[in-house]
PDB file of C-alpha atoms in Angstrom:
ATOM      1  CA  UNK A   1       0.000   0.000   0.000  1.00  0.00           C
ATOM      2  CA  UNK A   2       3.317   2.400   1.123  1.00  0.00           C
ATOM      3  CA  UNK A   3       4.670   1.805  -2.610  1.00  0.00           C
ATOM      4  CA  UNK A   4       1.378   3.024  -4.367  1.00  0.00           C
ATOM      5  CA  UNK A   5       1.327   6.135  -2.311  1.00  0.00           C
ATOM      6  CA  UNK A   6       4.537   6.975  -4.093  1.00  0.00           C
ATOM      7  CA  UNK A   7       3.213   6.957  -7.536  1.00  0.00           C
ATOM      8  CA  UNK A   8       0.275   9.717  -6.458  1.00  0.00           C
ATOM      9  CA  UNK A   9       2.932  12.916  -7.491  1.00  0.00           C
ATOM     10  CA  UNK A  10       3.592  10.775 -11.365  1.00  0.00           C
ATOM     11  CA  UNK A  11      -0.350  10.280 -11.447  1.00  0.00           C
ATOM     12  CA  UNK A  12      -1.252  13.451 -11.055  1.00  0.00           C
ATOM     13  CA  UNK A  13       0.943  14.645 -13.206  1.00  0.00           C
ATOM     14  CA  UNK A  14       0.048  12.460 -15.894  1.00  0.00           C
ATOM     15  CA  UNK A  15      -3.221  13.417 -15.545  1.00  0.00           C
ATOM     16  CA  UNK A  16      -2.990  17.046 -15.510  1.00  0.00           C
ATOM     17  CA  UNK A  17      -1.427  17.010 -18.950  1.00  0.00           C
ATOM     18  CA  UNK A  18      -2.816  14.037 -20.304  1.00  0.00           C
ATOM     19  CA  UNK A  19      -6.467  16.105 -19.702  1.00  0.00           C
ATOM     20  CA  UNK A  20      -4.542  19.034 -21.494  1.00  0.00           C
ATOM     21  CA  UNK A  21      -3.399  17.797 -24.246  1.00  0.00           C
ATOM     22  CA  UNK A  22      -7.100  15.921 -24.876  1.00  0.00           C
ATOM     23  CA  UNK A  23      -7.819  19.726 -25.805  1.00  0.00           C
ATOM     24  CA  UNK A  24      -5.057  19.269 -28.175  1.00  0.00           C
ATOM     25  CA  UNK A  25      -6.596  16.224 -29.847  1.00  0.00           C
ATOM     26  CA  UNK A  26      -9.929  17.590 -30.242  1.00  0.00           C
ATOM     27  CA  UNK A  27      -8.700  20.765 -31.402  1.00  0.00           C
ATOM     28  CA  UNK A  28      -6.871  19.676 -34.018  1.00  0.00           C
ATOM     29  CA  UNK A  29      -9.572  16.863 -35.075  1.00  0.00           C
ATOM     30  CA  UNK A  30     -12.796  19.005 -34.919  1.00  0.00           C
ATOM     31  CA  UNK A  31     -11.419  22.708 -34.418  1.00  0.00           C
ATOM     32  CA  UNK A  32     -12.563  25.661 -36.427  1.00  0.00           C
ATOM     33  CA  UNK A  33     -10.330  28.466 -37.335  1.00  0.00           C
ATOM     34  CA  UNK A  34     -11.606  31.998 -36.543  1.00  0.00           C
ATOM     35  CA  UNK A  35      -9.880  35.373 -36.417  1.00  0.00           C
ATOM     36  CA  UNK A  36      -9.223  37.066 -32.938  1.00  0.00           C
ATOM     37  CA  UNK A  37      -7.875  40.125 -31.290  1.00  0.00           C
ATOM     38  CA  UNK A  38      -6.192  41.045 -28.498  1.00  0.00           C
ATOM     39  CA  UNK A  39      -7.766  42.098 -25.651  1.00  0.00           C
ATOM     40  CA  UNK A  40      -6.997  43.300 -22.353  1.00  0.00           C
ATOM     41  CA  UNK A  41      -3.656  41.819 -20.800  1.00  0.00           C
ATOM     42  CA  UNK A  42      -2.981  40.523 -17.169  1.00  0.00           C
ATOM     43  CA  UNK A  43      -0.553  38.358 -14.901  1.00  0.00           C
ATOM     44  CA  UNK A  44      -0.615  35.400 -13.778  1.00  0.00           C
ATOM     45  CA  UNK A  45       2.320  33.491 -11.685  1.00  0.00           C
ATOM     46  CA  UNK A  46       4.416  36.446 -12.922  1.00  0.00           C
ATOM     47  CA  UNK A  47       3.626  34.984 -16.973  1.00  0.00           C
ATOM     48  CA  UNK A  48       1.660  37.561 -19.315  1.00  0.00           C
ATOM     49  CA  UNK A  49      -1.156  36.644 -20.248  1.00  0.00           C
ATOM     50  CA  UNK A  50      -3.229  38.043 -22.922  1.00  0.00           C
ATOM     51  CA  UNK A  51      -7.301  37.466 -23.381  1.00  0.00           C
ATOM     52  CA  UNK A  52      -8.442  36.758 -26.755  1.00  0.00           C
ATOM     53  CA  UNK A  53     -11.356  37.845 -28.359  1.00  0.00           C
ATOM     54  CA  UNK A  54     -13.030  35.676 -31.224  1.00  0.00           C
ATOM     55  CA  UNK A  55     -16.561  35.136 -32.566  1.00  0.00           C
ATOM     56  CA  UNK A  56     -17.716  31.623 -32.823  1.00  0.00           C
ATOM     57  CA  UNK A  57     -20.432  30.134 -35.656  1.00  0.00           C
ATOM     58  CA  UNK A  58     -23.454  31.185 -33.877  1.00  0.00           C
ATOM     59  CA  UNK A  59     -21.485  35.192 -33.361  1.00  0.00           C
ATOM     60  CA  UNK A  60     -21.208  35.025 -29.799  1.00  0.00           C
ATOM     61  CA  UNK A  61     -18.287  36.872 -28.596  1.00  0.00           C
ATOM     62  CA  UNK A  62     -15.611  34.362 -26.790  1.00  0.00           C
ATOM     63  CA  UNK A  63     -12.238  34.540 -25.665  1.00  0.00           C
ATOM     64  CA  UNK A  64      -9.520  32.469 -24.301  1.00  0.00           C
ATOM     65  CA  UNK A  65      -6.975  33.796 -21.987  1.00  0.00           C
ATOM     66  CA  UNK A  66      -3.136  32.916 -23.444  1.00  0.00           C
ATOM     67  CA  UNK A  67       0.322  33.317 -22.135  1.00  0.00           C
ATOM     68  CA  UNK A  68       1.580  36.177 -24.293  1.00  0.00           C
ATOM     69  CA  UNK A  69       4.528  33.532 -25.535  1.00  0.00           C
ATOM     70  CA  UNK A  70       1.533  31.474 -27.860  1.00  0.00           C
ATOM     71  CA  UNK A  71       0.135  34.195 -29.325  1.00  0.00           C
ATOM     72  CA  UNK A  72       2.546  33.882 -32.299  1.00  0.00           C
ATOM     73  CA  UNK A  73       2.539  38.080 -32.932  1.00  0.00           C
ATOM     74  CA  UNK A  74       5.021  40.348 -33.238  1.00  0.00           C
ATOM     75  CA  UNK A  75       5.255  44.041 -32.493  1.00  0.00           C
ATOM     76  CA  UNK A  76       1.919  45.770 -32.360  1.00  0.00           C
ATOM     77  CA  UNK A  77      -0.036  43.221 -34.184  1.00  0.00           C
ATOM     78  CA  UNK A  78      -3.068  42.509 -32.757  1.00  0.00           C
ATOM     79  CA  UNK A  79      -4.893  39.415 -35.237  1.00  0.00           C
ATOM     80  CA  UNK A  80      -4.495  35.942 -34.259  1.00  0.00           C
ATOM     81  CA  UNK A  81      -5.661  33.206 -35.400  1.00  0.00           C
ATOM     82  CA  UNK A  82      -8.253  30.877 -33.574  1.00  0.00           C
ATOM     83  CA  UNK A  83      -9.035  27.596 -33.378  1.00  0.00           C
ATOM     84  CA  UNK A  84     -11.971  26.928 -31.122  1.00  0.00           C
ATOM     85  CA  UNK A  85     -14.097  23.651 -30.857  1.00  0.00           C
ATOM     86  CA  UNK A  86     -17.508  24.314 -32.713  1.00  0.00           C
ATOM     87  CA  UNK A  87     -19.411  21.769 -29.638  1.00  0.00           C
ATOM     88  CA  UNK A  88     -17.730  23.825 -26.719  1.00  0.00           C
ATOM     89  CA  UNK A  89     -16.884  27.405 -28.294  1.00  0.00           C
ATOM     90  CA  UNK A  90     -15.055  28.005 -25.017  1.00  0.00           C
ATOM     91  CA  UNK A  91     -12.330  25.198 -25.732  1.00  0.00           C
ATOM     92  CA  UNK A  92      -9.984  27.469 -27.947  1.00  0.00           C
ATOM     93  CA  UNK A  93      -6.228  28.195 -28.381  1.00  0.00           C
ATOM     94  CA  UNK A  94      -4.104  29.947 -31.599  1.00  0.00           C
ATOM     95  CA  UNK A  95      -3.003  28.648 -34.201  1.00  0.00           C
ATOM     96  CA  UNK A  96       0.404  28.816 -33.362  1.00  0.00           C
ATOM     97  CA  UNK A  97      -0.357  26.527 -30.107  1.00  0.00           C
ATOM     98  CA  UNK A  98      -1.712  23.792 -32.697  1.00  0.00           C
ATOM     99  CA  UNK A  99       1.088  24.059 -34.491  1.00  0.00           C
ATOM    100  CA  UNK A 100       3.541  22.684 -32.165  1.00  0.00           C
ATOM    101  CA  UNK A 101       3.983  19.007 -31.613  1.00  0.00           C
ATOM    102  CA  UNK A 102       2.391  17.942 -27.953  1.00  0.00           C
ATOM    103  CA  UNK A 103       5.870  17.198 -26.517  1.00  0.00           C
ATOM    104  CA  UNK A 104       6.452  20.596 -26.709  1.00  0.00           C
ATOM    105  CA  UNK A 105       3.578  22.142 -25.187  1.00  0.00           C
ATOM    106  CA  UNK A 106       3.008  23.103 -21.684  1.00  0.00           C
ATOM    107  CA  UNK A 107       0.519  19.716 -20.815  1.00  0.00           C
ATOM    108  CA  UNK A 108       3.289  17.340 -22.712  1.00  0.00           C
ATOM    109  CA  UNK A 109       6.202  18.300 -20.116  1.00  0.00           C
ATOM    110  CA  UNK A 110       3.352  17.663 -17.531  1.00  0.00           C
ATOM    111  CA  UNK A 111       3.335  13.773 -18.705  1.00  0.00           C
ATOM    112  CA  UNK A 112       7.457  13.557 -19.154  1.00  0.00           C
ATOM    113  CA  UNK A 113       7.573  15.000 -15.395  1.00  0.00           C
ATOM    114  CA  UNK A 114       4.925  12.348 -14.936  1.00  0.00           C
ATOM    115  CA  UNK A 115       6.424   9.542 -16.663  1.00  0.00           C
ATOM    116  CA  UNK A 116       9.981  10.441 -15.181  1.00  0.00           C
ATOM    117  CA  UNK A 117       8.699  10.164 -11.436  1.00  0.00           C
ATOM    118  CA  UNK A 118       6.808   7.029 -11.989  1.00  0.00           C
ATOM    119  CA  UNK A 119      10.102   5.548 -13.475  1.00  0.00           C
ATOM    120  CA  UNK A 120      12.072   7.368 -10.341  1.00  0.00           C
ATOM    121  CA  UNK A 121       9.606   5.510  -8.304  1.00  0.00           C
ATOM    122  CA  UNK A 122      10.180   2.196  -9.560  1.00  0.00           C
ATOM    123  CA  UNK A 123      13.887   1.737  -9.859  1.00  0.00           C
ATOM    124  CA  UNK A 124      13.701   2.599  -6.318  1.00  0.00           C
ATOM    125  CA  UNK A 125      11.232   0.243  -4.693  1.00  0.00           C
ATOM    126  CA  UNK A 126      13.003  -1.884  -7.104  1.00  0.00           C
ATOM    127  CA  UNK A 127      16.460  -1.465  -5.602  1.00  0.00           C
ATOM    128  CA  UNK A 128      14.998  -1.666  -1.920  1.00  0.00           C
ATOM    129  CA  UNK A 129      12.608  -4.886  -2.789  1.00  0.00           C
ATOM    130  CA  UNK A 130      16.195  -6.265  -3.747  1.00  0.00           C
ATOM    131  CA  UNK A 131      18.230  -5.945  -0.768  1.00  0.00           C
TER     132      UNK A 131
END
């Protein structure tokens, strides 16, 4: 029962970014690209983050909060491009997010940090279940 406690930290973390990067997956499989602007800006954890205005289908105004690092703009642009799931127009990120492969993103380090615990985990209780 001791040893399982030990793998709660790794399952969490897999978790957190396996649930993440599900956005990803739908986003990519169903998502619908729609033009945005920047909005107001704010901090959060000391990152910048910047909201992002879009219409969906329907024309209800949405927006999706970003750190100012995925927006993919430079200088004083202020277009970015959308993609937002048509069943959940809340569910949105840019383009530029979409673009990267999930290792890369923010939720895939969450399942390496995952993955390397678990392993961390069990080379240990491996070593001590051998002496």
């Amino acid at each position: 029962m001791f040893v399982l406690i030990l793998y709660v930290p790794a399952l969490v973390f897999l978790a957190l970014g396996t649930f993440g990067l599900r956005d990803v997956w739908i986003l990519r499989r169903r998502g619908v690209r729609a033009e945005g602007r920047c909005g107001g800006t704010s901090w959060n954890a000391d990152i910048p983050s910047i909201d992002v205005i879009y219409r969906d289908d329907s024309g209800a105004r949405q927006y999706v909060t970003m750190a100012a690092e995925d927006l993919g703009i430079a200088g004083d642009e202020s277009v970015v491009g959308v993609v937002y799931d048509p069943l959940k127009p809340d569910r949105a990120t840019t383009e530029k997010v979409l673009k990267k492969s999930m290792w890369k993103t923010q939720e895939g380090y969450l399942v390496i940090v995952g993955l390397c615990i678990a392993a961390v985990v069990t080379a240990l209780t491996a070593g001590a279940a051998s002496h």
